[in-house]
PDB file of C-alpha atoms in Angstrom:
ATOM      1  CA  MET A   1      98.825  53.152 -61.850  1.00 92.00           C
ATOM      2  CA  LYS A   2     102.125  53.252 -60.015  1.00 95.00           C
ATOM      3  CA  ILE A   3     102.299  52.576 -56.279  1.00 96.00           C
ATOM      4  CA  SER A   4     105.570  52.972 -54.401  1.00 96.00           C
ATOM      5  CA  TYR A   5     105.677  52.232 -50.724  1.00 96.00           C
ATOM      6  CA  TRP A   6     108.382  52.447 -48.100  1.00 97.00           C
ATOM      7  CA  SER A   7     108.450  49.478 -45.775  1.00 97.00           C
ATOM      8  CA  ASP A   8     110.622  47.529 -43.393  1.00 98.00           C
ATOM      9  CA  TYR A   9     110.230  43.773 -43.196  1.00 97.00           C
ATOM     10  CA  ALA A  10     110.283  43.982 -39.396  1.00 96.00           C
ATOM     11  CA  CYS A  11     107.256  46.307 -39.362  1.00 96.00           C
ATOM     12  CA  PRO A  12     103.980  44.483 -38.639  1.00 96.00           C
ATOM     13  CA  TYR A  13     101.818  47.269 -40.014  1.00 96.00           C
ATOM     14  CA  CYS A  14     103.801  47.166 -43.270  1.00 96.00           C
ATOM     15  CA  TYR A  15     102.833  43.509 -43.675  1.00 96.00           C
ATOM     16  CA  ILE A  16      99.236  44.273 -42.736  1.00 97.00           C
ATOM     17  CA  GLY A  17      99.149  47.318 -44.994  1.00 96.00           C
ATOM     18  CA  GLU A  18     100.425  45.407 -47.997  1.00 95.00           C
ATOM     19  CA  VAL A  19      97.777  42.711 -47.508  1.00 96.00           C
ATOM     20  CA  ARG A  20      95.043  45.337 -47.291  1.00 97.00           C
ATOM     21  CA  LEU A  21      96.356  47.095 -50.399  1.00 97.00           C
ATOM     22  CA  ASP A  22      96.438  43.820 -52.343  1.00 96.00           C
ATOM     23  CA  LYS A  23      92.866  43.048 -51.311  1.00 97.00           C
ATOM     24  CA  ALA A  24      91.721  46.535 -52.288  1.00 97.00           C
ATOM     25  CA  ILE A  25      93.322  46.294 -55.729  1.00 96.00           C
ATOM     26  CA  ALA A  26      91.892  42.820 -56.328  1.00 96.00           C
ATOM     27  CA  GLN A  27      88.406  43.974 -55.315  1.00 96.00           C
ATOM     28  CA  LEU A  28      88.495  47.016 -57.604  1.00 96.00           C
ATOM     29  CA  GLN A  29      89.858  45.000 -60.506  1.00 95.00           C
ATOM     30  CA  THR A  30      87.156  42.368 -60.046  1.00 94.00           C
ATOM     31  CA  GLN A  31      84.547  45.120 -60.206  1.00 93.00           C
ATOM     32  CA  ASN A  32      86.305  46.721 -63.220  1.00 93.00           C
ATOM     33  CA  GLU A  33      86.805  49.918 -61.235  1.00 92.00           C
ATOM     34  CA  ILE A  34      90.527  49.779 -62.021  1.00 89.00           C
ATOM     35  CA  THR A  35      91.151  49.057 -65.675  1.00 85.00           C
ATOM     36  CA  THR A  36      94.852  49.905 -65.927  1.00 83.00           C
ATOM     37  CA  ASN A  37      97.878  47.912 -64.816  1.00 89.00           C
ATOM     38  CA  VAL A  38      98.992  48.461 -61.225  1.00 93.00           C
ATOM     39  CA  ASP A  39     102.751  48.537 -60.703  1.00 94.00           C
ATOM     40  CA  ILE A  40     103.721  48.101 -57.036  1.00 94.00           C
ATOM     41  CA  GLU A  41     107.276  48.738 -55.862  1.00 95.00           C
ATOM     42  CA  LEU A  42     108.556  48.202 -52.340  1.00 96.00           C
ATOM     43  CA  LYS A  43     111.157  50.745 -51.269  1.00 98.00           C
ATOM     44  CA  ALA A  44     113.591  50.086 -48.460  1.00 98.00           C
ATOM     45  CA  PHE A  45     113.194  51.628 -45.028  1.00 97.00           C
ATOM     46  CA  GLN A  46     115.029  50.467 -41.917  1.00 97.00           C
ATOM     47  CA  LEU A  47     113.328  51.060 -38.605  1.00 94.00           C
ATOM     48  CA  ASP A  48     116.692  50.557 -36.932  1.00 94.00           C
ATOM     49  CA  PRO A  49     119.775  50.679 -39.212  1.00 95.00           C
ATOM     50  CA  ASN A  50     121.903  49.745 -36.182  1.00 95.00           C
ATOM     51  CA  ALA A  51     119.913  46.624 -35.310  1.00 95.00           C
ATOM     52  CA  PRO A  52     122.080  43.604 -34.445  1.00 95.00           C
ATOM     53  CA  LEU A  53     122.714  40.574 -36.622  1.00 96.00           C
ATOM     54  CA  LYS A  54     121.376  38.308 -33.858  1.00 96.00           C
ATOM     55  CA  ALA A  55     118.221  38.827 -31.838  1.00 95.00           C
ATOM     56  CA  THR A  56     119.124  40.127 -28.385  1.00 93.00           C
ATOM     57  CA  ALA A  57     115.733  40.651 -26.741  1.00 89.00           C
ATOM     58  CA  SER A  58     112.163  39.477 -26.951  1.00 89.00           C
ATOM     59  CA  THR A  59     109.601  41.578 -28.785  1.00 92.00           C
ATOM     60  CA  LEU A  60     107.984  42.437 -25.463  1.00 92.00           C
ATOM     61  CA  GLU A  61     111.257  43.610 -23.931  1.00 93.00           C
ATOM     62  CA  ARG A  62     112.200  45.567 -27.031  1.00 91.00           C
ATOM     63  CA  LEU A  63     108.890  47.432 -27.301  1.00 92.00           C
ATOM     64  CA  ALA A  64     108.713  48.168 -23.576  1.00 93.00           C
ATOM     65  CA  HIS A  65     112.209  49.654 -23.702  1.00 92.00           C
ATOM     66  CA  LYS A  66     111.725  51.513 -26.991  1.00 89.00           C
ATOM     67  CA  TYR A  67     108.500  53.249 -25.979  1.00 91.00           C
ATOM     68  CA  GLY A  68     109.168  53.503 -22.241  1.00 95.00           C
ATOM     69  CA  ILE A  69     106.092  51.503 -21.280  1.00 95.00           C
ATOM     70  CA  SER A  70     105.436  48.671 -18.865  1.00 95.00           C
ATOM     71  CA  ASP A  71     105.660  45.011 -19.839  1.00 94.00           C
ATOM     72  CA  GLU A  72     101.904  44.741 -19.480  1.00 95.00           C
ATOM     73  CA  GLN A  73     101.336  47.696 -21.799  1.00 96.00           C
ATOM     74  CA  ALA A  74     103.742  46.212 -24.313  1.00 95.00           C
ATOM     75  CA  ARG A  75     102.017  42.841 -24.046  1.00 95.00           C
ATOM     76  CA  GLN A  76      98.664  44.476 -24.790  1.00 96.00           C
ATOM     77  CA  GLN A  77     100.077  46.327 -27.818  1.00 95.00           C
ATOM     78  CA  ILE A  78     101.522  43.080 -29.144  1.00 95.00           C
ATOM     79  CA  ALA A  79      98.185  41.327 -28.659  1.00 95.00           C
ATOM     80  CA  ASN A  80      96.367  44.116 -30.496  1.00 95.00           C
ATOM     81  CA  ILE A  81      98.776  43.957 -33.445  1.00 95.00           C
ATOM     82  CA  SER A  82      98.505  40.184 -33.611  1.00 95.00           C
ATOM     83  CA  GLN A  83      94.698  40.369 -33.567  1.00 95.00           C
ATOM     84  CA  THR A  84      94.678  42.973 -36.344  1.00 96.00           C
ATOM     85  CA  ALA A  85      96.896  40.726 -38.448  1.00 96.00           C
ATOM     86  CA  ARG A  86      94.690  37.691 -37.858  1.00 95.00           C
ATOM     87  CA  GLU A  87      91.664  39.692 -39.007  1.00 95.00           C
ATOM     88  CA  GLU A  88      93.477  40.092 -42.333  1.00 96.00           C
ATOM     89  CA  GLY A  89      94.104  36.351 -42.583  1.00 95.00           C
ATOM     90  CA  LEU A  90      97.695  36.456 -41.344  1.00 94.00           C
ATOM     91  CA  ASP A  91      98.353  33.711 -38.827  1.00 87.00           C
ATOM     92  CA  PHE A  92     101.141  35.234 -36.814  1.00 84.00           C
ATOM     93  CA  ASP A  93     101.834  35.981 -33.164  1.00 84.00           C
ATOM     94  CA  TYR A  94     103.974  39.109 -32.894  1.00 91.00           C
ATOM     95  CA  THR A  95     105.153  38.023 -29.443  1.00 87.00           C
ATOM     96  CA  ASP A  96     107.947  35.739 -30.629  1.00 89.00           C
ATOM     97  CA  THR A  97     109.433  37.584 -33.612  1.00 94.00           C
ATOM     98  CA  LEU A  98     113.240  37.771 -33.694  1.00 96.00           C
ATOM     99  CA  PHE A  99     114.240  41.343 -34.498  1.00 96.00           C
ATOM    100  CA  THR A 100     117.526  41.729 -36.360  1.00 97.00           C
ATOM    101  CA  ASN A 101     119.061  43.967 -39.006  1.00 98.00           C
ATOM    102  CA  THR A 102     117.122  44.031 -42.282  1.00 98.00           C
ATOM    103  CA  MET A 103     119.745  45.559 -44.589  1.00 98.00           C
ATOM    104  CA  ASP A 104     120.594  42.285 -46.350  1.00 98.00           C
ATOM    105  CA  ALA A 105     116.917  41.460 -46.838  1.00 98.00           C
ATOM    106  CA  HIS A 106     116.439  44.836 -48.502  1.00 98.00           C
ATOM    107  CA  ARG A 107     119.564  44.385 -50.635  1.00 98.00           C
ATOM    108  CA  LEU A 108     118.334  41.025 -51.873  1.00 98.00           C
ATOM    109  CA  THR A 109     114.954  42.586 -52.592  1.00 98.00           C
ATOM    110  CA  LYS A 110     116.683  45.155 -54.797  1.00 98.00           C
ATOM    111  CA  TYR A 111     118.444  42.380 -56.679  1.00 98.00           C
ATOM    112  CA  VAL A 112     115.162  40.602 -57.330  1.00 97.00           C
ATOM    113  CA  GLN A 113     113.361  43.788 -58.367  1.00 97.00           C
ATOM    114  CA  GLN A 114     116.056  44.671 -60.883  1.00 96.00           C
ATOM    115  CA  ASN A 115     116.929  41.236 -62.228  1.00 97.00           C
ATOM    116  CA  LYS A 116     113.889  39.010 -61.649  1.00 96.00           C
ATOM    117  CA  PRO A 117     110.941  41.387 -61.353  1.00 95.00           C
ATOM    118  CA  GLU A 118     108.488  38.562 -62.006  1.00 95.00           C
ATOM    119  CA  LEU A 119     109.583  37.060 -58.657  1.00 96.00           C
ATOM    120  CA  ALA A 120     109.545  40.311 -56.665  1.00 96.00           C
ATOM    121  CA  ASP A 121     106.062  39.917 -55.199  1.00 95.00           C
ATOM    122  CA  ARG A 122     106.649  36.300 -54.184  1.00 96.00           C
ATOM    123  CA  PHE A 123     109.988  37.192 -52.653  1.00 97.00           C
ATOM    124  CA  LYS A 124     108.781  40.022 -50.456  1.00 96.00           C
ATOM    125  CA  LYS A 125     105.792  37.986 -49.259  1.00 96.00           C
ATOM    126  CA  ALA A 126     108.133  35.094 -48.413  1.00 97.00           C
ATOM    127  CA  VAL A 127     110.366  37.428 -46.390  1.00 98.00           C
ATOM    128  CA  TYR A 128     107.415  38.777 -44.414  1.00 97.00           C
ATOM    129  CA  LYS A 129     106.259  35.224 -43.765  1.00 96.00           C
ATOM    130  CA  ALA A 130     109.715  34.133 -42.629  1.00 97.00           C
ATOM    131  CA  TYR A 131     109.832  36.883 -40.028  1.00 96.00           C
ATOM    132  CA  PHE A 132     106.284  37.055 -38.716  1.00 96.00           C
ATOM    133  CA  ILE A 133     105.021  33.521 -39.132  1.00 94.00           C
ATOM    134  CA  ASP A 134     108.092  31.284 -39.171  1.00 95.00           C
ATOM    135  CA  LYS A 135     109.954  33.390 -36.562  1.00 95.00           C
ATOM    136  CA  LYS A 136     113.209  33.595 -38.537  1.00 96.00           C
ATOM    137  CA  GLU A 137     116.051  36.081 -38.143  1.00 98.00           C
ATOM    138  CA  LEU A 138     116.201  38.123 -41.335  1.00 98.00           C
ATOM    139  CA  ALA A 139     119.883  38.945 -40.828  1.00 98.00           C
ATOM    140  CA  ASN A 140     120.628  35.235 -41.113  1.00 98.00           C
ATOM    141  CA  ARG A 141     121.933  34.650 -44.630  1.00 97.00           C
ATOM    142  CA  GLN A 142     120.927  31.000 -44.574  1.00 97.00           C
ATOM    143  CA  VAL A 143     117.347  32.150 -44.046  1.00 98.00           C
ATOM    144  CA  LEU A 144     117.582  34.518 -47.013  1.00 98.00           C
ATOM    145  CA  ALA A 145     119.245  31.852 -49.167  1.00 97.00           C
ATOM    146  CA  SER A 146     116.466  29.410 -48.297  1.00 97.00           C
ATOM    147  CA  ILE A 147     113.816  31.955 -49.275  1.00 97.00           C
ATOM    148  CA  ALA A 148     115.586  32.601 -52.572  1.00 97.00           C
ATOM    149  CA  SER A 149     115.784  28.888 -53.317  1.00 96.00           C
ATOM    150  CA  ASP A 150     112.160  28.262 -52.372  1.00 96.00           C
ATOM    151  CA  ILE A 151     110.851  30.808 -54.887  1.00 95.00           C
ATOM    152  CA  GLY A 152     113.161  29.585 -57.650  1.00 94.00           C
ATOM    153  CA  LEU A 153     115.745  32.364 -57.508  1.00 94.00           C
ATOM    154  CA  ASP A 154     118.983  31.017 -58.951  1.00 92.00           C
ATOM    155  CA  ILE A 155     121.637  33.125 -57.233  1.00 94.00           C
ATOM    156  CA  ASP A 156     124.577  32.723 -54.862  1.00 96.00           C
ATOM    157  CA  VAL A 157     123.084  34.733 -52.014  1.00 97.00           C
ATOM    158  CA  ASN A 158     126.215  34.648 -49.861  1.00 96.00           C
ATOM    159  CA  ALA A 159     128.395  35.920 -52.691  1.00 97.00           C
ATOM    160  CA  LEU A 160     126.017  38.780 -53.346  1.00 97.00           C
ATOM    161  CA  LEU A 161     125.765  39.769 -49.701  1.00 97.00           C
ATOM    162  CA  ASP A 162     129.534  39.479 -49.202  1.00 97.00           C
ATOM    163  CA  SER A 163     129.870  42.278 -51.751  1.00 97.00           C
ATOM    164  CA  ASP A 164     128.643  45.866 -51.494  1.00 97.00           C
ATOM    165  CA  GLU A 165     126.081  45.390 -54.242  1.00 97.00           C
ATOM    166  CA  TYR A 166     122.708  47.075 -53.769  1.00 98.00           C
ATOM    167  CA  LYS A 167     123.749  48.961 -50.641  1.00 98.00           C
ATOM    168  CA  ASP A 168     123.594  52.203 -52.611  1.00 98.00           C
ATOM    169  CA  GLU A 169     120.117  51.363 -53.894  1.00 98.00           C
ATOM    170  CA  VAL A 170     118.885  50.798 -50.337  1.00 98.00           C
ATOM    171  CA  ALA A 171     120.505  54.066 -49.233  1.00 97.00           C
ATOM    172  CA  ILE A 172     118.816  55.955 -52.081  1.00 98.00           C
ATOM    173  CA  ASP A 173     115.400  54.680 -50.995  1.00 98.00           C
ATOM    174  CA  GLN A 174     116.041  55.817 -47.446  1.00 97.00           C
ATOM    175  CA  GLN A 175     117.286  59.209 -48.605  1.00 97.00           C
ATOM    176  CA  GLN A 176     114.112  59.631 -50.649  1.00 96.00           C
ATOM    177  CA  ALA A 177     112.081  58.805 -47.560  1.00 96.00           C
ATOM    178  CA  MET A 178     113.910  61.497 -45.600  1.00 95.00           C
ATOM    179  CA  GLN A 179     113.287  64.039 -48.368  1.00 95.00           C
ATOM    180  CA  LEU A 180     109.584  63.206 -48.269  1.00 94.00           C
ATOM    181  CA  GLY A 181     109.559  63.623 -44.504  1.00 94.00           C
ATOM    182  CA  VAL A 182     108.643  59.986 -43.886  1.00 94.00           C
ATOM    183  CA  ARG A 183     108.737  59.359 -40.163  1.00 89.00           C
ATOM    184  CA  GLY A 184     107.066  55.963 -40.080  1.00 92.00           C
ATOM    185  CA  VAL A 185     106.114  53.117 -42.350  1.00 96.00           C
ATOM    186  CA  PRO A 186     104.282  51.911 -44.312  1.00 97.00           C
ATOM    187  CA  TYR A 187     104.169  55.031 -46.466  1.00 97.00           C
ATOM    188  CA  PHE A 188     102.476  54.794 -49.857  1.00 97.00           C
ATOM    189  CA  VAL A 189     102.877  57.163 -52.803  1.00 96.00           C
ATOM    190  CA  ILE A 190     100.534  56.731 -55.771  1.00 95.00           C
ATOM    191  CA  ASN A 191     101.435  58.022 -59.236  1.00 93.00           C
ATOM    192  CA  ASP A 192     104.268  60.049 -57.664  1.00 91.00           C
ATOM    193  CA  LYS A 193     101.583  62.453 -56.463  1.00 91.00           C
ATOM    194  CA  TYR A 194      99.373  61.150 -53.654  1.00 93.00           C
ATOM    195  CA  ALA A 195     100.760  60.154 -50.278  1.00 94.00           C
ATOM    196  CA  ILE A 196      99.052  57.692 -47.952  1.00 94.00           C
ATOM    197  CA  PRO A 197     100.793  57.280 -44.586  1.00 94.00           C
ATOM    198  CA  GLY A 198     100.001  54.171 -42.601  1.00 93.00           C
ATOM    199  CA  ALA A 199      98.128  50.920 -43.096  1.00 94.00           C
ATOM    200  CA  MET A 200      94.639  52.157 -43.913  1.00 95.00           C
ATOM    201  CA  ALA A 201      91.626  49.884 -43.802  1.00 96.00           C
ATOM    202  CA  GLN A 202      90.871  48.026 -47.030  1.00 96.00           C
ATOM    203  CA  ALA A 203      87.771  50.142 -47.668  1.00 96.00           C
ATOM    204  CA  ASP A 204      89.816  53.327 -47.338  1.00 96.00           C
ATOM    205  CA  PHE A 205      92.414  51.999 -49.761  1.00 96.00           C
ATOM    206  CA  GLU A 206      89.613  51.180 -52.193  1.00 96.00           C
ATOM    207  CA  GLN A 207      88.159  54.666 -51.954  1.00 96.00           C
ATOM    208  CA  ALA A 208      91.541  56.341 -52.476  1.00 95.00           C
ATOM    209  CA  LEU A 209      92.502  54.110 -55.407  1.00 95.00           C
ATOM    210  CA  ARG A 210      89.087  54.531 -57.015  1.00 94.00           C
ATOM    211  CA  GLN A 211      89.336  58.320 -56.902  1.00 93.00           C
ATOM    212  CA  ILE A 212      92.907  58.374 -58.178  1.00 93.00           C
ATOM    213  CA  HIS A 213      92.071  55.997 -61.018  1.00 91.00           C
ATOM    214  CA  GLN A 214      89.120  58.147 -62.071  1.00 90.00           C
ATOM    215  CA  GLU A 215      91.349  61.205 -62.090  1.00 88.00           C
ATOM    216  CA  GLN A 216      93.958  59.307 -64.097  1.00 80.00           C
ATOM    217  CA  LEU A 217      91.340  58.373 -66.689  1.00 79.00           C
ATOM    218  CA  ALA A 218      90.095  61.955 -66.879  1.00 78.00           C
ATOM    219  CA  ASP A 219      93.628  63.205 -67.465  1.00 71.00           C
ATOM    220  CA  SER A 220      94.129  60.598 -70.166  1.00 62.00           C
ATOM    221  CA  GLN A 221      90.933  61.596 -71.954  1.00 59.00           C
ATOM    222  CA  ALA A 222      91.881  65.248 -71.763  1.00 52.00           C
ATOM    223  CA  ASP A 223      95.181  64.475 -73.456  1.00 49.00           C
ATOM    224  CA  THR A 224      93.420  63.011 -76.498  1.00 48.00           C
ATOM    225  CA  THR A 225      92.451  66.448 -77.818  1.00 50.00           C
ATOM    226  CA  SER A 226      95.837  67.634 -78.951  1.00 51.00           C
ATOM    227  CA  CYS A 227      97.984  68.208 -82.019  1.00 53.00           C
ATOM    228  CA  GLY A 228     101.493  67.016 -82.690  1.00 50.00           C
ATOM    229  CA  ILE A 229     103.978  66.665 -85.524  1.00 52.00           C
ATOM    230  CA  ASP A 230     101.832  63.930 -87.055  1.00 53.00           C
ATOM    231  CA  GLY A 231      98.656  65.987 -87.005  1.00 54.00           C
ATOM    232  CA  CYS A 232      95.722  66.434 -84.687  1.00 52.00           C
ATOM    233  CA  GLN A 233      93.864  63.752 -82.806  1.00 54.00           C
ATOM    234  CA  ILE A 234      90.152  63.792 -83.535  1.00 51.00           C
ATOM    235  CA  THR A 235      87.605  62.680 -80.976  1.00 49.00           C
ATOM    236  CA  ASP A 236      83.867  62.249 -81.296  1.00 49.00           C
ATOM    237  CA  GLU A 237      81.914  64.887 -79.453  1.00 45.00           C
TER     238      GLU A 237
END
């Protein structure tokens, strides 16, 4: 099963959605309801491509301005998001996050995915943690270099980010999102066929994945009754 999902590291529901998806997959695998490998790929999406390299406002100020709501309304939204995250076992307070540009974080993700895929899951989880739990600025290259070092990624992060490497790959992801009509993240696509917008509840993820897996198995079994250049496949009736 292939799962691609568009996400921005500064998006709290992307973090929450990934945790719920991971829990759903683990639960179904434990129950042997998913018996195939699950390949998960994060695709880049920037909520604000013009975001600054240094945080310029608090989360409360930024949300109040962005959505045209009062400080109190923004404070309540932040509290609700933080509570939802805590219910998923994520110990973060959205109030104090430091919003900056995420392009370099996405570029480094692309490097890891293409060159050290075995570290990709650890890397993206470490980036989410740095932003939401440790309150780090993701545009800060020292922060990204520290994350890379902590997970055992042997690379000169500054040299990579001083170049234009992986900018095109990030742009391609965002172009794909536009073609799909993605207006918000997270946005999940399963087996290049089924779209799931938003961070569904774990139970809803389980139901969707269960149904898709059953369909995948049915398609696979249907394909066994065929003939090719080497002869016909024979199945027991």
